[in-house]
Short mmCIF file of C-alpha atoms in Angstrom, two decimals:
data_model
loop_
_atom_site.label_atom_id
_atom_site.label_comp_id
_atom_site.label_asym_id
_atom_site.label_seq_id
_atom_site.Cartn_x
_atom_site.Cartn_y
_atom_site.Cartn_z
CA MET S 17 -0.37 -0.28 -0.02
CA ALA S 18 1.11 3.51 -0.92
CA GLN S 19 2.08 5.91 1.78
CA ILE S 20 1.74 9.96 1.76
CA THR S 21 5.16 10.48 1.76
CA ASP S 22 6.09 8.16 -0.77
CA ARG S 23 7.54 9.62 -3.91
CA ARG S 24 5.39 9.33 -7.09
CA LEU S 25 6.66 7.42 -10.14
CA GLY S 26 7.77 10.26 -12.99
CA SER S 27 6.97 12.88 -10.66
CA PRO S 28 10.18 15.72 -11.30
CA GLN S 29 12.72 15.98 -8.77
CA GLY S 30 14.08 19.43 -7.85
CA VAL S 31 16.87 20.84 -9.19
CA ALA S 32 17.70 24.01 -6.94
CA SER S 33 21.24 22.59 -6.14
CA GLU S 34 22.16 22.01 -9.92
CA HIS S 35 21.01 25.82 -10.29
CA GLU S 36 22.88 26.82 -7.51
CA SER S 37 26.38 25.13 -8.52
CA LYS S 38 25.60 26.41 -12.14
CA ALA S 39 25.02 30.04 -10.49
CA ALA S 40 28.04 29.64 -9.04
CA GLU S 41 30.27 28.96 -11.27
CA VAL S 42 28.49 31.62 -13.40
CA LEU S 43 29.04 34.06 -10.82
CA ALA S 44 32.75 33.42 -10.16
CA THR S 45 33.54 33.61 -13.77
CA VAL S 46 31.72 37.13 -14.06
CA ALA S 47 34.04 38.12 -10.76
CA GLY S 48 36.90 37.39 -12.47
CA VAL S 49 35.75 39.63 -15.64
CA LEU S 50 35.00 42.20 -13.42
CA ALA S 51 38.18 41.98 -11.86
CA THR S 52 40.63 42.08 -15.16
CA GLU S 53 38.54 43.96 -17.89
CA ASP S 54 38.67 47.69 -16.99
CA PRO S 55 38.50 47.35 -13.35
CA LYS S 56 38.58 50.72 -12.67
CA ASP S 57 35.51 51.64 -14.59
CA ALA S 58 32.23 51.59 -13.02
CA VAL S 59 29.77 49.00 -13.24
CA ASP S 60 25.86 49.26 -13.42
CA SER S 61 22.92 47.16 -12.83
CA ILE S 62 22.08 46.87 -16.51
CA GLU S 63 25.72 46.06 -17.08
CA PHE S 64 25.89 43.65 -14.85
CA ALA S 65 22.27 41.67 -15.78
CA VAL S 66 23.82 41.68 -19.33
CA LEU S 67 27.31 39.96 -18.08
CA VAL S 68 25.34 37.35 -15.81
CA GLY S 69 23.17 36.56 -18.82
CA ALA S 70 25.92 35.95 -21.38
CA LYS S 71 27.83 34.01 -19.20
CA ALA S 72 24.80 31.61 -17.97
CA TYR S 73 23.85 31.38 -21.85
CA ALA S 74 27.60 30.21 -22.51
CA GLN S 75 27.38 27.80 -20.16
CA ALA S 76 24.24 26.57 -21.09
CA GLY S 77 25.98 25.48 -24.06
CA ARG S 78 24.48 28.55 -26.11
CA SER S 79 21.11 27.28 -26.34
CA CYS S 80 17.81 28.53 -24.50
CA TYR S 81 16.98 25.25 -23.41
CA GLY S 82 20.12 24.94 -21.22
CA GLY S 83 18.50 26.63 -18.05
CA GLY S 84 20.36 29.74 -18.15
CA VAL S 85 17.24 31.83 -17.45
CA ASN S 86 17.01 29.95 -13.88
CA VAL S 87 20.54 30.33 -13.48
CA SER S 88 21.02 33.54 -14.58
CA ARG S 89 17.97 34.87 -12.50
CA LEU S 90 19.35 32.71 -9.17
CA ALA S 91 22.76 34.46 -10.12
CA LEU S 92 21.48 38.27 -10.15
CA GLN S 93 18.99 37.33 -6.86
CA THR S 94 21.88 36.24 -4.84
CA VAL S 95 24.03 39.44 -5.51
CA GLY S 96 21.34 41.45 -4.93
CA ARG S 97 21.47 45.36 -5.55
CA VAL S 98 24.68 46.93 -7.76
CA PRO S 99 25.51 50.04 -5.40
CA ALA S 100 25.62 53.44 -7.65
CA GLY S 101 28.95 54.44 -8.47
CA VAL S 102 30.86 51.18 -7.58
CA SER S 103 34.09 50.12 -9.84
CA ARG S 104 34.07 46.97 -11.87
CA GLU S 105 37.01 45.69 -9.17
CA GLU S 106 35.45 46.66 -6.19
CA PHE S 107 32.07 45.07 -7.11
CA SER S 108 33.81 41.85 -7.98
CA VAL S 109 34.66 41.16 -4.34
CA ALA S 110 31.15 41.37 -3.69
CA VAL S 111 30.34 39.23 -6.41
CA ALA S 112 32.81 36.46 -5.29
CA GLN S 113 31.50 36.46 -1.86
CA ALA S 114 27.91 35.88 -3.69
CA ALA S 115 29.86 32.81 -5.80
CA ARG S 116 31.17 31.30 -2.40
CA ALA S 117 27.70 31.64 -0.70
CA LEU S 118 25.84 29.56 -3.24
CA GLY S 119 29.20 26.51 -2.60
CA TYR S 120 31.78 27.48 -5.30
CA ASP S 121 34.85 25.64 -4.44
CA TRP S 122 37.91 28.39 -5.53
CA ALA S 123 40.58 25.77 -4.24
CA ALA S 124 38.98 23.38 -7.22
CA ASP S 125 40.58 26.01 -9.72
CA ASP S 126 44.16 25.24 -8.27
CA ASN S 127 43.79 21.60 -10.08
CA ARG S 128 43.32 22.41 -13.40
CA ARG S 129 45.44 21.80 -15.69
CA VAL S 130 47.77 24.96 -16.58
CA ILE S 131 49.58 23.79 -19.29
CA PRO S 132 47.72 22.49 -22.08
CA THR S 133 48.20 19.01 -24.04
CA ILE S 134 48.98 18.96 -27.67
CA PRO S 135 47.67 15.91 -29.31
CA ALA S 136 50.28 13.79 -30.81
CA PRO S 137 51.12 10.36 -32.43
CA ARG S 138 52.18 7.90 -30.43
CA PRO S 139 55.35 6.38 -30.64
CA GLY S 140 54.99 3.37 -32.95
CA GLN S 141 51.64 4.95 -34.70
CA GLY S 142 51.98 7.69 -38.09
CA ARG S 143 53.91 7.07 -41.13
CA ALA S 144 57.04 6.18 -39.86
CA ALA S 145 55.69 2.95 -38.23
CA ARG S 146 54.82 1.97 -41.44
#
């Protein structure tokens, strides 16, 4: 006999944690952009919203079906209002703190490969091996 607390088959599961992790990645990327590209210029709410939307769209595979709208809304809601006259560099600190609040792991960046590998034929392959 089914209980009230049993999950119904075919019912959608929540995607809140997935949206939070994606929003955290978007905010971390945006914080990097704000800190490195024209850091002394002022940022306003429209410019920030466009930047967040563009990064969420890119993260969704440049598709409108990747959940980018929900991710960008969550990111914007987490950061809140952009103070008037704040520089991009100063605001990047608040954006980075919002990314951390959503669970972004800054230490994971240290484990990425720094030097990209260039594909090359393995020994014994190619024309010379024939």
